[in-house]
Amino acid sequence: MKSSKLASTLLAVAVGLIGCGKEEPKKPAAAVAPPAPSIEIKIGHVGPLTGGIAHLGKDNENGARLAIEEANAAKIKIDGKDAKFVLVAEDDQADPKVGTTVAQKLVDAKVAGVVGHLNSGTSIPASAIYNQAGIPVISGSATNPKLTEQGFKVQFRTVGRDDQQGPAIASYLAVTKKPKLVAVIDDATAYGEGIANEVEKTLKAANIKVLPREKGTDKTTDWKAVLTKVKGKNADAVFYGGMDATGGPLLKQGRELGMKAVFSFGDGACTDDMTKLAGAAADGLLCSQAGLPPQAADKKFLEAYKKRFNVDPILYAPFTYDGANLLIEAMKKANSADPAKYLPELAKNSFKGATGNIAFDEKGDRKDAEMTIFTMKDGKLAPVAIIKGGKTTDYAEFMKATAQAPSTPAPAPAAAPAAEPAKDAPKAEAKK
Amino acid sequence: MNRGKLIWTGVALVAITLLLLPFALSYAGTAWVRIANFAMLYVLLALGLNIVVGFAGLLDLGYIAFYAVGAYTYALLASPQFGLHLPFWVILPIGAAVAALFGVMLGAPTLKLRGDYLAIVTLGFGEIVRIFLNNLSQPVNITRGPQGIAGIDPVRVGSVDFSRSDSLLGVVFSGPMKYYYLLLLLLLAIVLVNVRLQNSRIGRAWEAIREDEVAARAMGIDTTGMKLLAFAMGASFGGVAGGMFAAIQGFISPESFVLVESVMVVSMVVLGGMGNVAGVILGALLLAFVPEILRWTVEPVQQALFGKMLVEPEVIRMLIFGLALVLVMLFRPAGLLPSAVRKRELTHDRST
Amino acid sequence: MVNGLTLGAVYAIVALGYTMVYGIIQLINFAHGELVMIGAMVAFTVINLLAAAGMPPLAVVLIGTACAIPVCMLVGYAMERLAYRPLRQAPRLAPLITAIGVSIILQHLAMLVWSRNVMAFPQIIPLTSYSFLGAIVTGVQLTIVGLCFAMMAGLALLVYRTRLGTAMRATAQNPQVARLMGVDVNRVIAATFIIGAALGAVAGVMFGTYYGVAQYTMGSVLGLKAFAAAVLGGIGNVPGAMVGGLVLGVVEALGAGYIGELTDLCRYGLGPEARCADGGHFVLFGSNYQDVFAFVVLILVLVFRPSGLLGERVGDRA
C-alpha cells in the first residue's frame, strides 16, 4: 500500500518534471513553421553585448547582421529551396564560463554556423563545443594564435593573429626607426603578453637588443618605476602590449621623465583616446591594428553599414561581415546548409570580401592577413603603412592601388575619416 | 506514516528529482545542464568555504586561490603543456592534496590572526596566488601566464569520454549530462562529509574555537591543529571543484580566479547561513542562478520599458551581491537558513 | 625614489582614513578605497566641465576638490549610519561582511554613474620638471608631498588639540566610559568617518591628478595597498599611517625598478648556460610582481610584528 503510494508519487513527480521540461523552452526565435519550399538557416553570433566592451560586441553583431540581411534580400536558393537566414545573437559577457554556456545554447538551437566570439578568452573554450558538434565557427576578432592551433577543423578566423600583428609593427619599427635597444613592456593579459612576445621575437631576429620584459597589470597607472629603469638603460624604443587605459599613462609618464624613445603600441592602445589620456605626449606614437582600418574596407560595405545602422563601423565589423558571408557562400557552393557538407567548401573558399581577398590556410587562419600601421599626428591617428605577407606598402599608395571609384582622391580625405570611427574604439577591457 | 518513513520518502523524492533533472533540463536545451553544472561547482566551493567560515569562524577572502590551485593542478597533469595525461581519478586527489597543502601554507603563519586581520591576509594570499599564476610563464614556462592552458583532457572513465555524447540502453547521455552525474556524486560525498563533520568531535572543537579560542584551548582542544585542519579540508574541497572546472572547460586562465569570485562564494555562504549545510547549498544555488535569471528577466523587461538597456544584468548581479551581504547582516545575520548555534549566537551575543 | 615618495604620500592619506576609523571602533572600513574613487570621479567630472569652460588650472583643481569633499563626506556618513552603526554591538564578522557589501555597491553605482570608461584628466597642468639632486621632479609631485605633510599636521592638531580630538581619543580608549563622561559617542564616530572620507576625497584628487586617469575600479587596489600601509605603520596610529604609506610607496617603486636585476640568476652565474649566454637574462621575479609587495609586507608585518612599525598597542585583535 505504502510502496504503491510512493511509486505513484514518484510517477507524478517524474511526469511533472518532464512536463516542466517541455514547457520551459521559450526560444526567442520561435520558429515560424516555414512553408514547404523554403528552408530556414540559423547562423549564430556571439560577442559581449553587456559589459565593458559591449560596444565592440554590438559592432561585431551588426557586421554579421548586415551580411545576413543582404543574403536574405538576394533570395538565395539552397538545395532548390528559398533560403531564409536567421541571426541568433547571443551575449557571452566576455566571460569564458558564459562563453561555453551560450556556445552550448547555439548548438542546442541547431545553428548551421557561428560567427564569433569576440574575445580569444571566450573563443578558445567555446571552440571545443562547436568542434564536437561539428559546427563551423569564424571569429572576426579573436587574435590569440592558440585558437586555431588546437587542431579543430571547424575553427576559422578572418582577422590576423597576434603573431602576425606583432611582427608587423616590430619590423616596421626596426626598419623605419632603426633602434639599437628596445624595451618591451606588457600588461600581463593574454592579449598584451601575446603580442609583446611576438614583437620581442621579431626584434631579436632582426638583431636588435631587447631588455628583459617589464610588466604591469591591466590596471596599472604608475609606470614611473619601470620607465625610470628603461630610461637608465638608454632604450631608444619602447613597445607596449596593452590597452589604451594603461598605455596612455605610460606614454605620458615616459615623456614626463624626459624620455626621447619612440613609443609603439599594439591595436589595444591604437585608439584616438590616446590623445585624451596622454595629451600632447601622444604625438609621434606608432601603433598597429590587425587588418585594414575599417575606413579602408570596401566602400559598398561602409555605405551599407552606415545606412543600416546609422553609425560607422568601429573596429571588427567588416571582419564579422565577411565571416557571415563566407558561411553563406560556402553553403551556396555546397548547395547545403548541413555543416558536414559545406565545411569542406568553407575551408577551400577563396572569397573577395569587404576586407580583401580571403582564403584560409590548413589551420583555419587567414592567408596573408593585412596589418595597418598608424601614427599619431595632431591628436589623430593616421594610417601610414599597410603590411601584408611581410611586405610594407605606403598607405597612400595602397589606397590609390585599391581605390575602385575614381572619385576617391587619395591621402588627405582618407586620413581624415581614419580618426572618426576609432573615436569610441576599444576601451579598457577590449581584449581579455 | 511515522517520521522516519516520511524523511526517507522525502530523501527518495529528492534523489529521483536530482537523477531525472538533467533529462528535464535538456528538454530546455543542453545549455541548461551546463548551467546546472556550474551551479553545482559553486555549491562545492561554498560547502568547502563553509568549513572554514561557517564551522571554524575564520573568514577567508582568498578562497578562490584553492579553486585555482586545483584547476591548475588538473590542467598541468592532463594537458599538452607538459605532455602529461594522467586519468582524472589520479589527478583529483592530487589536486585536493595540493590545495590542502596550500591551505596549510596559508593557515600556518596566520594562526594568531583573527577576524578582520585574517580576512585581509587571506585576501592578499588569494591575490598573490593569482599574480603568480599569471606570471609563471617566465623565466620557465609553467602556467603559460595569462595565455592560459588549453586542450585540457576531459574526464575519461575506461572508454567513456565525458566530453562526448554516448547512448546507453537507448538513452542519449550528452557530455554535460555525464558531468552532471559525476558532480552530483562528488557533491553527495562532500555533503556527507560536511554533515558528519558538524556533529563530530572535530566539528565541536571548531565550534568551540569559533566561540572562544582561549576557552577552547583551556579545555584542552588543540587549537593549532584544528584550525589547520579546517583550512586544509576547506582548501581540498576547493581543489576538487577546481579540477572539475578545468576538466569541464578544457581551458583555464588566471582571469577565472579573480577576487570577485572569492567574494561571490563568501556571499553564498553568508546569504544561505554560515555553518548550515542546507543553507549554504541554498545560498549557492540562488546566487549561481541569479545571472541566468537576470538574463531572462532584466533584459526583456528593460527592452520593453525603455527600448534599450539602461542597467546591465552584470551590474545588477553585483549590486544584488552587495545588497545581499549588507541586508542579510543587518536583518537576518544568521542567513536565510540559519544554523541553530549561529542563530543563538548572533541574536543573544550582545557582550562586545 | 621621488616617485615612490609621491605614491607613498597618497597611500599615507588613504591609510589615515583606515587608521582613524580602526582606531576608534576597531572596524576595517573595506569601502574606504571606494570613497577615494568617488572623490576622484566627482572631482574629474567637475574639472572636465570647468576646464572646457576655460578657467585657470589651479582654480579648476581647487573647485573640483571642493566639490569632491562634501560628496565623499556625505557618502561616508551615510555608510556609517546605514551599514555600520546598526551593527556596532554585533560580532566582529558582521560589520566586516557589510563593509565588503558596501564596497561592491559603491563600485557598481559609480560604474552606473560614470560608465566603465577611463576618465582622463584634461591637459591643463603644464609638465614642468625640475632637476633636483639628480632626480627629476614635477610640480605636481612637490604639491602632493607638501599637501600630504600639511594635512598630516592638521590632523595631528585636530586629534591632540581640539575638543573633538579629545573626545575621539576618549572614545577610542573606552566608549562606555567616554559616554559616561558626556561624550556623544555616536557623533564622534560619525565625525571620524566624515573626516576620513574628506581625506579620502583629497587623496582621490591627488591620485587622479598625478596619473591623469580615473576609473571606477581604481579604489579597490589603492584601498588594499593603503590598508597595508596602515598596518605597516601600526593600525590605529596616526603618525604610523604616514610612515607606513611613505615606506610602502618607496619600497614599491624601488622594488619594481630593481627586483628584476636582483633576481637575475645570470648575475650570480646560476642561470642555465643557454639562457645566460651573450648577455642574456634569467629573471626570476620581474616588475610583474610589483603588486605582490604590498601583500607580502602586509602578511609579514601581521605575522611578525602585528603592532606595526610605530604601534604600541597590540590588543587581542591581531
PDB file of C-alpha atoms in Angstrom, chain A residues 18 104 129 135 137 173-174 183 194 198 213 225 242 263 269 288 315 368 385 418:
ATOM      1  CA  ILE A  18       9.011  16.163 -17.855  1.00  0.00           C
ATOM      2  CA  GLN A 104      26.015  25.162 -25.998  1.00  0.00           C
ATOM      3  CA  ILE A 129      31.976  22.673 -28.047  1.00  0.00           C
ATOM      4  CA  ILE A 135      29.558  23.401 -36.425  1.00  0.00           C
ATOM      5  CA  VAL A 137      32.783  28.914 -36.423  1.00  0.00           C
ATOM      6  CA  LEU A 173      59.720  49.830 -36.084  1.00  0.00           C
ATOM      7  CA  ALA A 174      63.002  48.087 -36.891  1.00  0.00           C
ATOM      8  CA  ALA A 183      62.263  47.877 -24.057  1.00  0.00           C
ATOM      9  CA  GLY A 194      50.932  37.537 -26.537  1.00  0.00           C
ATOM     10  CA  GLU A 198      55.847  38.253 -30.883  1.00  0.00           C
ATOM     11  CA  ARG A 213      60.494  42.101 -20.134  1.00  0.00           C
ATOM     12  CA  ALA A 225      59.481  52.895 -11.691  1.00  0.00           C
ATOM     13  CA  GLY A 242      48.245  46.550 -23.582  1.00  0.00           C
ATOM     14  CA  PHE A 263      56.806  54.535 -28.314  1.00  0.00           C
ATOM     15  CA  ALA A 269      46.087  51.057 -27.477  1.00  0.00           C
ATOM     16  CA  SER A 288      49.195  48.841 -35.377  1.00  0.00           C
ATOM     17  CA  LEU A 315      36.640  48.035 -35.409  1.00  0.00           C
ATOM     18  CA  ASP A 368      48.260  36.888 -45.947  1.00  0.00           C
ATOM     19  CA  ALA A 385      51.528  51.805 -43.976  1.00  0.00           C
ATOM     20  CA  ALA A 418      40.663  57.437 -40.251  1.00  0.00           C
TER      21      ALA A 418
END
